[in-house]
Short mmCIF file of C-alpha atoms and ligand atoms in Angstrom, two decimals:
data_model
loop_
_atom_site.label_atom_id
_atom_site.label_comp_id
_atom_site.label_asym_id
_atom_site.label_seq_id
_atom_site.Cartn_x
_atom_site.Cartn_y
_atom_site.Cartn_z
CA UNK A 15 137.00 130.31 121.99
CA UNK A 16 136.26 132.20 119.40
CA UNK A 17 136.24 130.82 115.48
CA UNK A 18 137.71 132.50 112.49
CA UNK A 19 135.68 132.41 109.59
CA UNK A 20 137.25 131.70 106.42
CA UNK A 21 135.71 133.95 103.83
CA UNK A 22 135.81 131.38 100.88
CA UNK A 23 134.52 128.54 102.25
CA UNK A 24 131.00 127.48 101.15
CA UNK A 25 129.16 124.40 103.62
CA UNK A 26 126.00 123.02 101.87
CA UNK A 27 123.69 120.85 104.15
CA UNK A 28 121.88 118.47 101.76
CA UNK A 29 119.16 116.05 102.20
CA UNK A 30 116.92 113.96 100.11
CA UNK A 31 115.04 116.78 98.32
CA UNK A 32 118.28 118.25 96.36
CA UNK A 33 117.81 114.34 94.67
CA UNK A 34 114.20 114.54 94.27
CA UNK A 35 114.49 115.83 90.47
CA UNK A 36 116.67 113.33 89.75
CA UNK A 37 113.96 111.10 90.67
CA UNK A 38 114.67 110.07 93.80
CA UNK A 39 112.37 109.43 96.55
CA UNK A 40 112.43 111.64 99.39
CA UNK A 41 111.64 110.12 103.42
CA UNK A 42 108.62 112.43 104.56
CA UNK A 43 107.05 114.14 101.87
CA UNK A 44 103.72 112.42 100.35
CA UNK A 45 105.32 109.71 98.36
CA UNK A 46 108.34 109.66 100.85
CA UNK A 47 110.16 106.41 101.56
CA UNK A 48 108.84 106.10 105.41
CA UNK A 49 105.16 107.07 104.44
CA UNK A 50 105.28 103.83 102.26
CA UNK A 51 107.63 101.78 104.08
CA UNK A 52 108.00 101.18 107.74
CA UNK A 53 111.33 102.56 108.93
CA UNK A 54 111.80 100.04 111.93
CA UNK A 55 111.85 97.03 109.54
CA UNK A 56 114.10 98.57 107.38
CA UNK A 57 116.56 101.09 108.88
CA UNK A 58 117.54 100.08 111.97
CA UNK A 59 119.79 96.96 112.93
CA UNK A 60 116.99 95.33 114.88
CA UNK A 61 115.06 95.27 111.24
CA UNK A 62 118.16 93.87 110.42
CA UNK A 63 118.25 91.30 112.73
CA UNK A 64 114.65 90.14 112.31
CA UNK A 65 114.89 89.60 108.44
CA UNK A 66 117.88 90.17 106.82
CA UNK A 67 116.86 89.47 102.97
CA UNK A 68 113.96 92.25 102.98
CA UNK A 69 116.28 94.81 104.15
CA UNK A 70 119.09 93.83 101.66
CA UNK A 71 116.50 94.00 98.86
CA UNK A 72 115.37 96.87 99.65
CA UNK A 73 118.52 98.59 99.77
CA UNK A 74 119.59 96.88 96.55
CA UNK A 75 116.47 97.97 94.86
CA UNK A 76 117.55 101.60 96.18
CA UNK A 77 121.22 101.23 94.78
CA UNK A 78 120.37 100.32 91.73
CA UNK A 79 117.69 103.21 91.47
CA UNK A 80 120.32 105.80 92.53
CA UNK A 81 123.16 104.62 90.21
CA UNK A 82 120.59 104.51 87.21
CA UNK A 83 119.85 108.33 88.31
CA UNK A 84 121.56 111.47 86.89
CA UNK A 85 122.75 114.15 88.70
CA UNK A 86 120.36 117.79 88.69
CA UNK A 87 120.73 121.33 87.75
CA UNK A 88 121.40 121.89 91.89
CA UNK A 89 124.07 118.84 92.03
CA UNK A 90 125.90 120.85 89.10
CA UNK A 91 125.35 124.41 90.03
CA UNK A 92 126.90 123.13 94.01
CA UNK A 93 130.07 121.42 91.65
CA UNK A 94 130.56 124.41 90.18
CA UNK A 95 131.17 126.47 92.68
CA UNK A 96 134.34 124.76 93.64
CA UNK A 97 137.10 126.94 91.10
CA UNK A 98 135.89 130.04 93.50
CA UNK A 99 135.39 128.52 96.44
CA UNK A 100 136.59 125.66 99.10
CA UNK A 101 132.90 124.00 98.88
CA UNK A 102 132.42 120.96 101.91
CA UNK A 103 129.37 118.98 101.09
CA UNK A 104 127.74 117.82 104.13
CA UNK A 105 124.86 115.88 103.19
CA UNK A 106 122.14 113.00 104.72
CA UNK A 107 122.05 111.49 101.19
CA UNK A 108 123.26 107.87 100.48
CA UNK A 109 123.35 108.20 96.76
CA UNK A 110 126.40 109.70 95.04
CA UNK A 111 124.92 112.42 92.77
CA UNK A 112 127.12 115.28 94.46
CA UNK A 113 130.52 113.69 93.39
CA UNK A 114 128.82 112.64 90.41
CA UNK A 115 128.24 116.13 89.54
CA UNK A 116 132.06 116.30 90.20
CA UNK A 117 131.60 118.00 93.89
CA UNK A 118 135.11 116.47 95.81
CA UNK A 119 134.68 116.87 98.84
CA UNK A 120 131.45 115.09 100.44
CA UNK A 121 131.27 114.02 103.91
CA UNK A 122 128.03 111.52 103.67
CA UNK A 123 126.93 111.81 107.49
CA UNK A 124 124.71 108.59 106.59
CA UNK A 125 126.47 106.28 104.62
CA UNK A 126 126.32 105.47 101.01
CA UNK A 127 124.74 103.01 99.11
CA UNK A 128 127.93 102.73 96.81
CA UNK A 129 129.59 100.47 99.86
CA UNK A 130 129.26 97.24 101.27
CA UNK A 131 130.63 96.73 105.11
CA UNK A 132 131.05 93.82 107.30
CA UNK A 133 128.64 93.45 110.16
CA UNK A 134 131.14 93.33 112.87
CA UNK A 135 132.43 96.70 114.82
CA UNK A 136 135.84 96.54 112.23
CA UNK A 137 133.38 97.87 109.48
CA UNK A 138 135.56 96.87 106.94
CA UNK A 139 134.27 98.91 103.60
CA UNK A 140 133.96 97.69 100.04
CA UNK A 141 132.93 99.55 96.86
CA UNK A 142 130.53 98.32 95.32
CA UNK A 143 128.72 101.02 93.01
CA UNK A 144 125.72 100.05 91.51
CA UNK A 145 125.89 96.27 92.48
CA UNK A 146 123.64 94.03 94.34
CA UNK A 147 124.91 92.58 97.86
CA UNK A 148 123.58 89.09 97.74
CA UNK A 149 122.92 87.60 100.63
CA UNK A 150 125.79 84.47 101.88
CA UNK A 151 128.65 87.18 100.13
CA UNK A 152 131.07 87.46 103.47
CA UNK A 153 133.39 90.16 104.56
CA UNK A 154 136.79 89.31 104.91
CA UNK A 155 136.30 89.14 108.86
CA UNK A 156 133.67 86.09 108.19
CA UNK A 157 130.53 88.73 108.34
CA UNK A 158 127.46 89.21 106.14
CA UNK A 159 128.16 92.18 103.71
CA UNK A 160 125.61 94.67 104.17
CA UNK A 161 124.75 98.02 102.88
CA UNK A 162 126.87 100.90 104.56
CA UNK A 163 123.86 102.66 105.78
CA UNK A 164 123.49 104.28 108.98
CA UNK A 165 120.23 102.89 110.64
CA UNK A 166 118.63 104.30 113.28
CA UNK A 167 120.27 103.81 116.56
CA UNK A 168 123.75 103.71 115.10
CA UNK A 169 126.09 106.73 115.03
CA UNK A 170 126.13 108.79 112.41
CA UNK A 171 129.92 109.00 110.36
CA UNK A 172 132.31 112.60 109.76
CA UNK A 173 129.99 114.62 112.29
CA UNK A 174 132.87 116.46 114.13
CA UNK A 175 134.85 116.84 110.86
CA UNK A 176 131.13 118.63 109.21
CA UNK A 177 130.83 120.40 112.53
CA UNK A 178 134.38 122.03 112.13
CA UNK A 179 133.46 122.84 108.58
CA UNK A 180 130.23 123.98 109.51
CA UNK A 181 131.67 126.89 112.35
CA UNK A 182 134.37 127.97 109.53
CA UNK A 183 132.07 128.38 106.78
CA UNK A 184 131.52 132.06 105.31
CA UNK A 185 128.28 130.82 103.66
CA UNK A 186 126.20 127.65 104.59
CA UNK A 187 123.22 126.41 102.20
CA UNK A 188 120.72 124.13 103.81
CA UNK A 189 118.87 122.57 101.08
CA UNK A 190 116.40 119.55 100.60
CA UNK A 191 116.40 118.36 103.98
CA UNK A 192 113.13 118.18 106.66
CA UNK A 193 115.90 119.11 109.31
CA UNK A 194 113.77 116.37 111.36
CA UNK A 195 116.93 113.87 112.03
CA UNK A 196 119.13 114.48 114.94
CA UNK A 197 122.03 114.90 114.89
CA UNK A 198 122.08 116.15 111.37
CA UNK A 199 119.74 118.99 111.94
CA UNK A 200 121.40 119.92 114.58
CA UNK A 201 124.46 120.92 112.33
CA UNK A 202 122.76 124.23 110.67
CA UNK A 203 122.63 125.75 114.35
CA UNK A 204 126.30 125.73 114.60
CA UNK A 205 126.92 128.16 111.59
CA UNK A 206 128.75 131.13 112.01
CA UNK A 207 126.64 134.16 113.55
CA UNK A 208 128.48 136.56 110.76
CA UNK A 209 127.83 133.88 107.67
CA UNK A 210 125.19 134.16 105.43
CA UNK A 211 123.09 130.97 105.74
CA UNK A 212 120.20 130.17 103.09
CA UNK A 213 117.83 127.81 103.21
CA UNK A 214 115.98 126.19 99.83
CA UNK A 215 113.12 124.03 100.50
CA UNK A 216 109.65 123.14 99.65
CA UNK A 217 108.39 123.51 102.69
CA UNK A 218 109.74 124.66 105.94
CA UNK A 219 107.90 124.41 109.68
CA UNK A 220 110.54 126.37 111.53
CA UNK A 221 113.26 128.00 109.59
CA UNK A 222 116.71 127.64 111.81
CA UNK A 223 117.97 131.17 113.19
CA UNK A 224 119.64 133.70 110.99
CA UNK A 225 118.54 131.58 107.91
CA UNK A 226 116.71 133.08 104.84
CA UNK A 227 114.49 130.77 103.40
CA UNK A 228 114.38 130.37 99.64
CA UNK A 229 111.29 128.54 98.88
CA UNK A 230 111.01 126.57 95.98
CA UNK A 231 112.79 123.65 93.69
CA UNK A 232 116.51 122.62 93.92
CA UNK A 233 117.06 123.16 90.58
CA UNK A 234 115.45 126.21 90.24
CA UNK A 235 117.10 127.99 93.70
CA UNK A 236 119.92 126.85 93.92
CA UNK A 237 121.19 127.64 90.49
CA UNK A 238 119.90 131.25 90.73
CA UNK A 239 121.81 131.37 94.54
CA UNK A 240 125.22 130.06 92.83
CA UNK A 241 125.10 132.11 90.04
CA UNK A 242 124.89 135.51 92.82
CA UNK A 243 127.64 134.20 94.85
CA UNK A 244 130.01 133.37 91.99
CA UNK A 245 129.70 136.80 90.41
CA UNK A 246 130.32 138.01 94.40
CA UNK A 247 133.59 136.06 94.06
CA UNK A 248 134.11 137.28 90.82
CA UNK A 249 133.93 141.05 91.90
CA UNK A 250 135.89 140.34 95.37
CA UNK A 251 138.66 139.21 92.84
CA UNK A 252 139.17 135.54 93.37
P1 OAD B 307 112.60 114.20 104.32
O1 OAD B 307 111.23 113.43 103.32
O2 OAD B 307 112.21 114.75 105.63
O3 OAD B 307 112.87 115.94 103.91
C1 OAD B 307 113.18 116.62 102.37
C2 OAD B 307 112.75 118.23 102.09
O4 OAD B 307 113.02 118.06 100.74
C3 OAD B 307 111.52 118.56 102.52
O5 OAD B 307 111.86 119.69 103.65
C4 OAD B 307 111.01 118.74 101.25
O6 OAD B 307 110.09 119.99 101.73
C5 OAD B 307 111.94 118.94 100.79
N1 OAD B 307 111.67 118.92 98.92
C6 OAD B 307 111.35 117.77 98.16
N2 OAD B 307 111.38 118.20 97.37
C7 OAD B 307 112.36 118.88 97.05
C8 OAD B 307 112.99 119.91 95.65
N3 OAD B 307 112.57 119.16 94.61
N4 OAD B 307 113.20 120.95 96.25
C9 OAD B 307 113.63 121.38 97.28
N5 OAD B 307 113.19 120.93 98.38
C10 OAD B 307 112.58 119.57 98.17
O7 OAD B 307 114.38 114.18 103.91
P2 OAD B 307 115.34 114.27 104.59
O8 OAD B 307 115.45 115.44 105.50
O9 OAD B 307 116.65 114.42 103.35
O10 OAD B 307 118.26 108.81 107.40
O11 OAD B 307 115.61 113.11 105.86
C11 OAD B 307 116.79 112.91 106.61
C12 OAD B 307 117.20 111.43 106.79
O12 OAD B 307 115.51 110.86 107.30
C13 OAD B 307 117.36 110.80 105.49
O13 OAD B 307 119.00 111.12 105.77
C14 OAD B 307 116.78 109.46 106.26
C15 OAD B 307 115.87 109.43 106.93
O14 OAD B 307 115.67 108.45 107.82
C16 OAD B 307 118.81 107.63 107.41
O15 OAD B 307 118.03 106.93 106.59
C17 OAD B 307 119.42 107.13 108.31
#
């Protein structure tokens, strides 16, 4: 099957590095969350079964910090592409900094801190923004509310939609992710052969095939790239 690339479409695959300069921690860097906290206890259904209070408190603190953080120059630059391009952000991040910078199409494949959900498979969601979830607060189906976060062993959200967007984008930017977690990481490999593919990160062990690696901080590299893409759109008469 041949895929038609949409010349004005940009997909951004983002990870925690894009929010690092807003003061939020990454996962696997020296001060990363999973270097200081056991993910098995805090990001798995088994950990939730064993000690729900600890898990709830961990995400309540992260939610509060994420809500207090401000979007940075990388989030703002990505949002500024929208008048010239169709931009779809596929983010592993659970903060809302892309939306708060003005981006309108954001797929959170690992869930969102700003929502609580029940624990039954019906998965009712409630918007809570920065508020904590208390133990004992129940969903309308009678189950305890938990963070709307995808834990290890649970299914990612919006994957098919994300895949469709990646395969049809003329430009793909991967920013601030180690590409260590599947299936999120696999999305980069589905970028179209003819697409312009750029990866921005401080480090990258293995740059996916076809990507140009712009090593450096998201707040420096992304605005430079975006300025070029906006100039190109203007030249070609958008
Ligand atoms: P990682 O901690 O694995 O990777 C962060 C990446 O961002 C690294 O490649 C850093 O070099 C880069 N980085 C750090 N600061 C940066 C900056 N200022 N500018 C540019 N790049 C920077 O985090 P993720 O790839 O986001 O999942 O982790 C993926 C998933 O693992 C998370 O969504 C989370 C975690 O387990 C769940 O909780 C389900």
